[in-house]
Structures are given as C-alpha cells and as structure tokens.
CSV table of C-alpha atoms in Angstrom, one decimal:
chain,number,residue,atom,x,y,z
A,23,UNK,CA,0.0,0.0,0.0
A,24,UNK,CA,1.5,3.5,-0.8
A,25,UNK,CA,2.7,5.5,1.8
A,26,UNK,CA,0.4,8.9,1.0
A,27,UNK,CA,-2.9,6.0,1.4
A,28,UNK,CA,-1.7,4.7,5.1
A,29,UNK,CA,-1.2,8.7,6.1
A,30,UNK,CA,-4.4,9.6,4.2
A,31,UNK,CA,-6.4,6.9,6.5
A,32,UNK,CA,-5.8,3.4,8.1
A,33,UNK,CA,-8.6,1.0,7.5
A,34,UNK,CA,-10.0,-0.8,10.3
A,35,UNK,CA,-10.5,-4.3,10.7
A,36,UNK,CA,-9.1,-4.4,7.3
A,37,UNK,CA,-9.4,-8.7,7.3
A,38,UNK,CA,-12.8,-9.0,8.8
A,39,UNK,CA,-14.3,-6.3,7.1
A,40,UNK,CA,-13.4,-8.0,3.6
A,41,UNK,CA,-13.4,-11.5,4.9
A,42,UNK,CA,-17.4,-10.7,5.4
A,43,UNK,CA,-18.1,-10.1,1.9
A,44,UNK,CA,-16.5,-13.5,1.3
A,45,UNK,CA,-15.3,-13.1,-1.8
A,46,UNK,CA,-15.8,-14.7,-4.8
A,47,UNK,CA,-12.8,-14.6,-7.4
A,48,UNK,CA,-15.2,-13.6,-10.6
A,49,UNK,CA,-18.0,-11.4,-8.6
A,50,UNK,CA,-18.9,-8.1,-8.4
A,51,UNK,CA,-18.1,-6.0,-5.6
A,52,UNK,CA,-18.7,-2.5,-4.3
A,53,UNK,CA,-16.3,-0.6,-1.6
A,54,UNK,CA,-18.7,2.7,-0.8
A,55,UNK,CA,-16.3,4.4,1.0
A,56,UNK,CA,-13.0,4.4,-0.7
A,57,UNK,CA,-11.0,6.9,1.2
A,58,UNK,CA,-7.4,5.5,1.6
A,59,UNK,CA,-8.0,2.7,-0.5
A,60,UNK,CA,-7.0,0.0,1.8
A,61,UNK,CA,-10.8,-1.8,2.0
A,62,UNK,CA,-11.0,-1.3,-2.1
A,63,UNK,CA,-7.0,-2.6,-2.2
A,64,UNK,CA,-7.7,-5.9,-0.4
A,65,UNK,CA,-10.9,-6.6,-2.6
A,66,UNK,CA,-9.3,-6.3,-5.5
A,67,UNK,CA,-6.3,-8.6,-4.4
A,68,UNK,CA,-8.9,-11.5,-3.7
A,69,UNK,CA,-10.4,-10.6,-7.7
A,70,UNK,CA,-9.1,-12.3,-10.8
A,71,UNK,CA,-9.7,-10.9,-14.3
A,72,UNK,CA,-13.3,-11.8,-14.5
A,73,UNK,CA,-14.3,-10.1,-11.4
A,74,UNK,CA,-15.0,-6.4,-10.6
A,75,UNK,CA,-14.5,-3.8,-8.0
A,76,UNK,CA,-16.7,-0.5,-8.2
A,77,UNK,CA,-15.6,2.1,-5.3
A,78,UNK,CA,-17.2,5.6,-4.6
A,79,UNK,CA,-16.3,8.6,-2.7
A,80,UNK,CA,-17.4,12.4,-2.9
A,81,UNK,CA,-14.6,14.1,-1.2
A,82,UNK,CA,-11.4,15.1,-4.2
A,83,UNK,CA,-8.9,14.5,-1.5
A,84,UNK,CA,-9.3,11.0,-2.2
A,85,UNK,CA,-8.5,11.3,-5.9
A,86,UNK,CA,-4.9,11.2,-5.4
A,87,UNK,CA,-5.6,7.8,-3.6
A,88,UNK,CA,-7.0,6.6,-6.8
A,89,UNK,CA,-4.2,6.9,-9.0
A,90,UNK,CA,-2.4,3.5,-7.6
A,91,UNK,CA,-4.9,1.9,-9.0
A,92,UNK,CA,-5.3,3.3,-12.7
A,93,UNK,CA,-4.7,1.2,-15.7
A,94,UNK,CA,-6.4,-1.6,-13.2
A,95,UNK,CA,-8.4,-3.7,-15.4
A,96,UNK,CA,-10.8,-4.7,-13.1
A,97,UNK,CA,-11.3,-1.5,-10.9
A,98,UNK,CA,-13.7,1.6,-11.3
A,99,UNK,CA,-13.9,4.9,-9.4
A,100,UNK,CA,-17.2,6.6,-9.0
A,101,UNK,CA,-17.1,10.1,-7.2
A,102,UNK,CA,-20.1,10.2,-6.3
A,103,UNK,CA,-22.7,10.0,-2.6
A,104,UNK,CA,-23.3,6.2,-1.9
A,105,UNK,CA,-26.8,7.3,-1.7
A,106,UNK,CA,-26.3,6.9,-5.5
A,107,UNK,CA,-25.4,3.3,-5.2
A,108,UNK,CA,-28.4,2.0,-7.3
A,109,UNK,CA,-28.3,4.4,-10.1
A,110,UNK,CA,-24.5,3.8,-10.7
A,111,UNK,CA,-25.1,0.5,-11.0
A,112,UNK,CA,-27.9,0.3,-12.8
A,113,UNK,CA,-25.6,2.8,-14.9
A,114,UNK,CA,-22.7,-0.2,-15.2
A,115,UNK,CA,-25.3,-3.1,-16.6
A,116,UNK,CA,-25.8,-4.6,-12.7
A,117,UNK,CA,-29.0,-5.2,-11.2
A,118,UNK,CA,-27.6,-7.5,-8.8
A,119,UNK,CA,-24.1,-7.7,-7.0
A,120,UNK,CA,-22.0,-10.3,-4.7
A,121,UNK,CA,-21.2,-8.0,-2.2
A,122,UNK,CA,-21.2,-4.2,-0.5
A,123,UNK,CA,-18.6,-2.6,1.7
A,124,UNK,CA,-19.1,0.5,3.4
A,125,UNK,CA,-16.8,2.4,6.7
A,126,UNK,CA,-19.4,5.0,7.8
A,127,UNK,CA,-16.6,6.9,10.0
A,128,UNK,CA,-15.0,9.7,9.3
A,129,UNK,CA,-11.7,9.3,8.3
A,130,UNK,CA,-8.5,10.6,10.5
A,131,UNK,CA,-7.6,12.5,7.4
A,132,UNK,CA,-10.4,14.5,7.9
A,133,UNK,CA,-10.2,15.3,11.5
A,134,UNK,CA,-6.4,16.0,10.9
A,135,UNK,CA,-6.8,18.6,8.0
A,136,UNK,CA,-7.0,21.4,9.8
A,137,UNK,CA,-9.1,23.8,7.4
A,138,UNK,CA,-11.8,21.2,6.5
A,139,UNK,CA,-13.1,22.0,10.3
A,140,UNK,CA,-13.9,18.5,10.9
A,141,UNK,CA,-11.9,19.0,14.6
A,142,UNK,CA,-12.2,21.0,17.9
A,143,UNK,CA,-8.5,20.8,17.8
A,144,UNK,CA,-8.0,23.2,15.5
A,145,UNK,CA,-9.1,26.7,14.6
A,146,UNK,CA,-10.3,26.6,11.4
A,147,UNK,CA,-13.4,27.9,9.8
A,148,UNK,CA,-16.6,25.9,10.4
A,149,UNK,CA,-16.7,24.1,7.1
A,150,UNK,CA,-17.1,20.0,7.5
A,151,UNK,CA,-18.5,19.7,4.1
A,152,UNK,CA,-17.3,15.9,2.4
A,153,UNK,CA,-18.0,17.3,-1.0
A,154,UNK,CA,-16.8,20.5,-1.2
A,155,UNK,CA,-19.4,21.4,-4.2
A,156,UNK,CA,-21.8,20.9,-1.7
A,157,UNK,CA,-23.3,24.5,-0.5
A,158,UNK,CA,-23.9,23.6,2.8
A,159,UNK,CA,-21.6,24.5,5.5
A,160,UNK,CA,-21.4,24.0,9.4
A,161,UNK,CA,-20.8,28.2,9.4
A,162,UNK,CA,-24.2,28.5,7.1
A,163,UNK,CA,-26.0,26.2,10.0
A,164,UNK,CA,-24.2,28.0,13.2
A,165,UNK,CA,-25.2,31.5,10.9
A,166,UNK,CA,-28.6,30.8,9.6
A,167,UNK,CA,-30.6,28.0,11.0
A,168,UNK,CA,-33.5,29.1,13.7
A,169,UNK,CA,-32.7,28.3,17.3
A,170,UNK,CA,-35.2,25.2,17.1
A,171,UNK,CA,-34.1,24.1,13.9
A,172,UNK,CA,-29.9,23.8,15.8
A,173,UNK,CA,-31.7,22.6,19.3
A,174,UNK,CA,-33.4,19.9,16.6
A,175,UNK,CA,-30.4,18.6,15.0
A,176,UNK,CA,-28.2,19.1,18.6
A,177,UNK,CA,-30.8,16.3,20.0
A,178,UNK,CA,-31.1,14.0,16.6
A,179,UNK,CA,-27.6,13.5,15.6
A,180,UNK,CA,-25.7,14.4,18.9
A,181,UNK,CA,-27.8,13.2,21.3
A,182,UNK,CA,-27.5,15.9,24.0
A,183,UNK,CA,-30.0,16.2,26.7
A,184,UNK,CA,-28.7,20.1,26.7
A,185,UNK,CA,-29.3,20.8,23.5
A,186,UNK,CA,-31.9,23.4,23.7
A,187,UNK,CA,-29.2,25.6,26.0
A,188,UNK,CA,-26.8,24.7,23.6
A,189,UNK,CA,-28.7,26.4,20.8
A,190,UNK,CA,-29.9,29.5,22.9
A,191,UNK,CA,-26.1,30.3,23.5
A,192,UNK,CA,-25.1,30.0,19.7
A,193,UNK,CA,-28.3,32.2,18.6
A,194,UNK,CA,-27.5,34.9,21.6
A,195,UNK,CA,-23.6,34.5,20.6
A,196,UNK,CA,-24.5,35.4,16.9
A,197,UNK,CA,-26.4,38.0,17.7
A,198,UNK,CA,-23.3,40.0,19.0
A,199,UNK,CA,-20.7,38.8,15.9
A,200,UNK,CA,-20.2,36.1,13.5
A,201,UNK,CA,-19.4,32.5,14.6
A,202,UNK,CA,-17.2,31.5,11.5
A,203,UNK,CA,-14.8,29.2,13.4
A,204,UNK,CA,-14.1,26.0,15.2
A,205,UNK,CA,-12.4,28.6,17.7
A,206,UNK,CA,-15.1,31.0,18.0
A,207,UNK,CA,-17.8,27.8,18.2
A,208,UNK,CA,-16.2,26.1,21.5
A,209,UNK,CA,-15.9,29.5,23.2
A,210,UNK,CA,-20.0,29.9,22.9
A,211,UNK,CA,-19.8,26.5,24.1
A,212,UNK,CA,-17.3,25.9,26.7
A,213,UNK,CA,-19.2,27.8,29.7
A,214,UNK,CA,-22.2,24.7,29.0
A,215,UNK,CA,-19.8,22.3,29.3
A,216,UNK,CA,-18.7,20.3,32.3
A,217,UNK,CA,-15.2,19.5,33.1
A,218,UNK,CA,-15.4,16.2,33.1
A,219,UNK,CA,-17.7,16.2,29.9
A,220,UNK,CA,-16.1,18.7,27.7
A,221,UNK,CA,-14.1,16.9,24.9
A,222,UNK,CA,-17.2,14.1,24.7
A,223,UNK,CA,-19.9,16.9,24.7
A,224,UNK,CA,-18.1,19.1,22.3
A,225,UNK,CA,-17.5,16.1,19.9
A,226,UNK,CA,-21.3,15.6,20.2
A,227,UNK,CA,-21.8,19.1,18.8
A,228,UNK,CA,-19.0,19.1,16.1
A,229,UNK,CA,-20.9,14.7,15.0
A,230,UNK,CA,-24.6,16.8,15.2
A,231,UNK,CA,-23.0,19.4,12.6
A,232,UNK,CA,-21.1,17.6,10.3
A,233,UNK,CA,-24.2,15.0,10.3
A,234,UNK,CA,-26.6,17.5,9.0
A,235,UNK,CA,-23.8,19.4,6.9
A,236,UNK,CA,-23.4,15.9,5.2
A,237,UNK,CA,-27.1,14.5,5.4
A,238,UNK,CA,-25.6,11.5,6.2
A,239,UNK,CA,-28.4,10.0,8.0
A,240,UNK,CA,-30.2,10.3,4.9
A,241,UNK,CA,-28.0,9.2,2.5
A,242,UNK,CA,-27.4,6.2,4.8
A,243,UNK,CA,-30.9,5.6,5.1
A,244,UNK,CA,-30.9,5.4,1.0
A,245,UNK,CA,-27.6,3.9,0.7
A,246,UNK,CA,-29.1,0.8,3.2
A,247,UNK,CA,-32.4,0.6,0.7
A,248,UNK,CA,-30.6,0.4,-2.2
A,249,UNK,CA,-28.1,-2.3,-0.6
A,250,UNK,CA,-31.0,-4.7,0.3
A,251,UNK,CA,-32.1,-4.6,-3.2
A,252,UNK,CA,-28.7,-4.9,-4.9
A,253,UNK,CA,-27.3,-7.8,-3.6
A,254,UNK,CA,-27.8,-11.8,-5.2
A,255,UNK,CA,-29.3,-14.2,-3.7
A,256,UNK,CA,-26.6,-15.1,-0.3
A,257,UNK,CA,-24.7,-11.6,-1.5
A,258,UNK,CA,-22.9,-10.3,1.7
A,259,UNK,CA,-22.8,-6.7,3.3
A,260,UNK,CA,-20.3,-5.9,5.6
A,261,UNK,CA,-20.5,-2.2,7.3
A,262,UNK,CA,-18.2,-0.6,9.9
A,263,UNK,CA,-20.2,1.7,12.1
A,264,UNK,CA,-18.8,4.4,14.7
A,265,UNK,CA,-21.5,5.7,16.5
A,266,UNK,CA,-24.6,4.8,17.8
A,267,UNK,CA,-26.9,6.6,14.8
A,268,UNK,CA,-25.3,4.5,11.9
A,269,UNK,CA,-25.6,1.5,14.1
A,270,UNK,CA,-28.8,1.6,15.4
A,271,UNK,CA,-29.8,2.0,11.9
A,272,UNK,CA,-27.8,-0.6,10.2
A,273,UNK,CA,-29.1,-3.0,13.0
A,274,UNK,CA,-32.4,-2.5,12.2
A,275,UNK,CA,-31.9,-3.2,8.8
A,276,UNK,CA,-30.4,-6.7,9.2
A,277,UNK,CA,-32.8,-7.4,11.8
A,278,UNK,CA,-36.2,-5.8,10.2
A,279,UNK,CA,-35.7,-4.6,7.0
A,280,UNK,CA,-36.1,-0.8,7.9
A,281,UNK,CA,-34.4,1.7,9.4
A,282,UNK,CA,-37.3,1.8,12.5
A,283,UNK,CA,-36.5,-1.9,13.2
A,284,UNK,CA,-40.3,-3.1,12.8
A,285,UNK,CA,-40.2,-6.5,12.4
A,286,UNK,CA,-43.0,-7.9,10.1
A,287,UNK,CA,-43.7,-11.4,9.9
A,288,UNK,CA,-45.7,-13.3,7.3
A,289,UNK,CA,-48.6,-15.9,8.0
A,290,UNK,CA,-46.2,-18.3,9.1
A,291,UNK,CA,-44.3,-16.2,12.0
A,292,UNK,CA,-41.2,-15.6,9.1
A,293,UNK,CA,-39.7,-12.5,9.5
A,294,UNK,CA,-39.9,-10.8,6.1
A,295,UNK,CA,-36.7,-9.0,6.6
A,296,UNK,CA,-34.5,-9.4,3.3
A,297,UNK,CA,-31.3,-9.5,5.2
A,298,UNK,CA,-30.1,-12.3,8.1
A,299,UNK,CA,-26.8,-11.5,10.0
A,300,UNK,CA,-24.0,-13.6,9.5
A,301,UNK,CA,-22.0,-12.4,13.2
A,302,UNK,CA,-24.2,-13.4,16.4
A,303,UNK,CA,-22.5,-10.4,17.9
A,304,UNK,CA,-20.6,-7.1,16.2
A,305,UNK,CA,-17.3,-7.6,15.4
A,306,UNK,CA,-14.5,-4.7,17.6
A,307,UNK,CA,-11.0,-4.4,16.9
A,308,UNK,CA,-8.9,-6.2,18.7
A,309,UNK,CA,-6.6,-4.0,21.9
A,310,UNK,CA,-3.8,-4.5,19.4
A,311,UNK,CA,-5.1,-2.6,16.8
A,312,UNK,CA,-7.1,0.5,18.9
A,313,UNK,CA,-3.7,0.6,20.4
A,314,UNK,CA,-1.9,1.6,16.9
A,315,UNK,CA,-5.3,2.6,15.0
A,316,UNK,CA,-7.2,5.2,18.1
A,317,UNK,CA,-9.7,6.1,14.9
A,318,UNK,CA,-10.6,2.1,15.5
A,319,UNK,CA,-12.0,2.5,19.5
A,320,UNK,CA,-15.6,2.9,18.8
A,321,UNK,CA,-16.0,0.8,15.5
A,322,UNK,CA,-18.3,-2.2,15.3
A,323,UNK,CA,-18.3,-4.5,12.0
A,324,UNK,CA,-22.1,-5.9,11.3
A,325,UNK,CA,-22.1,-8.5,8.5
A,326,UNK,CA,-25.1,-10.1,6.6
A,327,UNK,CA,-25.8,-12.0,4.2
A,328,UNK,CA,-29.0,-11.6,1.5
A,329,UNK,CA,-31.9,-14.1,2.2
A,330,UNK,CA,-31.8,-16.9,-0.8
C-alpha cells in the first residue's frame, strides 16, 4: 500500500471487514467508501480478471488515492454520494451484485486537515462539508438556522440532553458577531460544558454538525435501501459503524428490513426482513489494533448475508 494512502487513513479491521463479503474470485463488488484505498486494495487482491470492484467517494482529496490503482483492469472509481449506489449500477449493466462494503466513519484524514473543520483541535473555519461542491456549511448552520431548527439537530444527531441551552447560546452569541470558526464555536460553548464532559460533549456538537452538513443519516438511510435490493441471492454486506446513529440504523436493517426496526412477519411467523446477519455479535477491533489505530475505539463490524 503507498505510503500517502496509510497517512491519508488506516482501514480498520481491514481482514474482517473483507473476509465478510467472502469473496468470490469472478464477482462483483462495491467498496462505498474508498478513502485511503486500503478496503478497495484488499478486494481487489482477492479478484481475478473476471471479477469487478466499483468504489465511490465524494470528497477530491481521495482522488490522489485513486491513482495507484489506474490502468487496473478490473477496478472503477465513482465520485459520487453512496446514496447513488443503485443508479450507478444500474448505470454499469448490474442489477444485482456479490457484495457491498461500506466504513461510515470519518476518516482521520479529515479530523487532521485542519481547514476542512472536521476537529475542535483546531481553529479553522466551520466548514465539515465531504463534498466541497456541496453548498452547505457548518458556518451557514451555526449562521442561519432558527434556534429550534440547531436545538433539533443538537438532539437527533448528537444526542444531548442540553441541546436546547446549547442552541440559545449560539443564537445569543451570533447575535453579538459572527461565529465563523471551530475557535469561536467552542468559546460559545465551553461555559455549557462540564469539566469532566467537555471533549465528549463538544465532539457531540461538532458529529450533530457535520451529520446535517453531510445529510448523512439520509443518504445512509438510501444507501441501506438500495443495498438490500442490490445484492444476489446469499450476497454479503459488511458495514463498519462508529456511533450509535449509523448502528442503530444498520441493525435494524439486518434485523427488520427498515431503518425503524419493525419487524414484520408473514402468516407463518417468518420474518420478512431481506437481510439475516452472518455475526451473532458485532465484530470490535482487537486491543492491538485500537492501540496503533485510536480512529478504530468505537468501531463495530455488522455483517449479513441476502436471504436466498
């Protein structure tokens, strides 16, 4: 693997994560999150001539990640949202495919580039945008959105009981001058925040932003519809989650089918669920690797397999 992909991102449970598509030599395979490369690397390793990999991303950065891998026969980029997934393949001549990556977390190349504003740790201008053609911004949100509509999105996608505070201190903070930066943000926020609970809190805020910036509940939601309806007959998906929104939701799906988790049953007590999960229990790195990969602490692999 090329030096620039490891410092670019390091995947995580690189051999489970692949070893849950279990991969046939001539199918057709998917890697939704491309990033580094190293998920989309390993596929293709496990491929001979007659198989295929297709691999998406939005964000350019990880364009120069691609370019390893040009001339490669059996390897396509799409740049492009995953909640695409169905349309690009429909777009390539496949209705159906063996198997679907995807590693919902953000990569550390994105908390460590300072001016993308992914991180507290920096001061950079509120930005967190994935695709950078998008118009959307964490500073258009923190500028523009009504008090209920930040207290709204504080409580969805960060899950904080204080959210409604939260959002009166950025409206009142506003109010005086722009809040344009990372900087600027934890200073409105910083007198809400206990000791003990500031760096979890303030992560909270920065995951509720970048969540909405992204619509990435959405395009999950889509991205989880399509996947259902892609994959043959015993096809496997295998998706690395990081927090408790993506995994919640990806649980459901294997379990029920939908996002909600209501499980439907036929006249005969069967669930109707299209999906059955291949691990009992969600696969964590091992100490070893959250060790020498922190970005690997809070990931959980869920693998299933399509109903035949």
């Amino acid at each position: 693997m090329c030096a620039r992909c490891e410092e670019y991102h390091v995947p995580v449970l690189l051999k489970e994560a692949v070893d849950g598509l279990d991969v046939k030599a001539g199918g057709i395979y998917v890697d939704l999150t491309f990033g580094g490369g190293g998920h989309s690397k390993e596929i293709l390793r496990r491929l001979d001539g007659t198989g295929h990999l297709y691999s998406f991303d939005q964000d350019e950065d990880a364009l120069q990640n691609v370019r390893e891998l040009e001339g490669t026969d059996n390897f396509t980029f799409i740049r492009s949202n995953f909640r695409f997934l169905k349309n690009w393949m429909l777009y390539y001549g496949h209705e159906q495919v063996d198997g679907i990556l995807a590693d919902l977390g953000v990569s550390s190349h994105h908390f460590d580039e300072e001016e993308r504003g992914f991180s507290f740790r920096f001061n950079a201008p509120l930005d967190m945008r994935m695709n950078r053609r998008a118009s959307l911004s964490a500073r258009k949100i923190v500028e523009e959105y009504s008090e209920e509509q930040l207290s709204d999105i504080l409580y969805l996608y960060g899950e904080l009981k204080n959210s409604r505070r939260i959002a009166a201190a950025i409206v009142r903070a506003r109010q005086s001058q722009p809040v344009t930066t990372t900087a600027e943000l934890v200073e409105v926020l910083k007198p809400l925040m206990g000791n003990d609970r500031e760096k979890k809190d303030l992560a909270r805020v920065f995951q509720a932003l970048r969540i909405e910036v992204n619509g990435e509940m959405i395009a999950l939601r889509q991205m989880l519809g399509a996947a259902t309806e892609l994959l043959k007959p015993a096809g496997r998906l295998s998706i690395l989650t990081y927090h408790s929104l993506e995994d919640r939701m990806v649980k459901n799906i294997i379990k029920a089918g939908n996002a909600e988790g209501k499980v439907e049953t036929d006249l005969f007590g069967r669930t109707n669920a299209p999906l059955e999960a291949v691990n009992r229990n969600v696969i964590t790195p091992s100490s070893e690797e959250q060790e020498s990969n922190p970005r690997s602490r809070s990931a959980k692999l869920r693998v299933a397999r399509a109903r035949e």
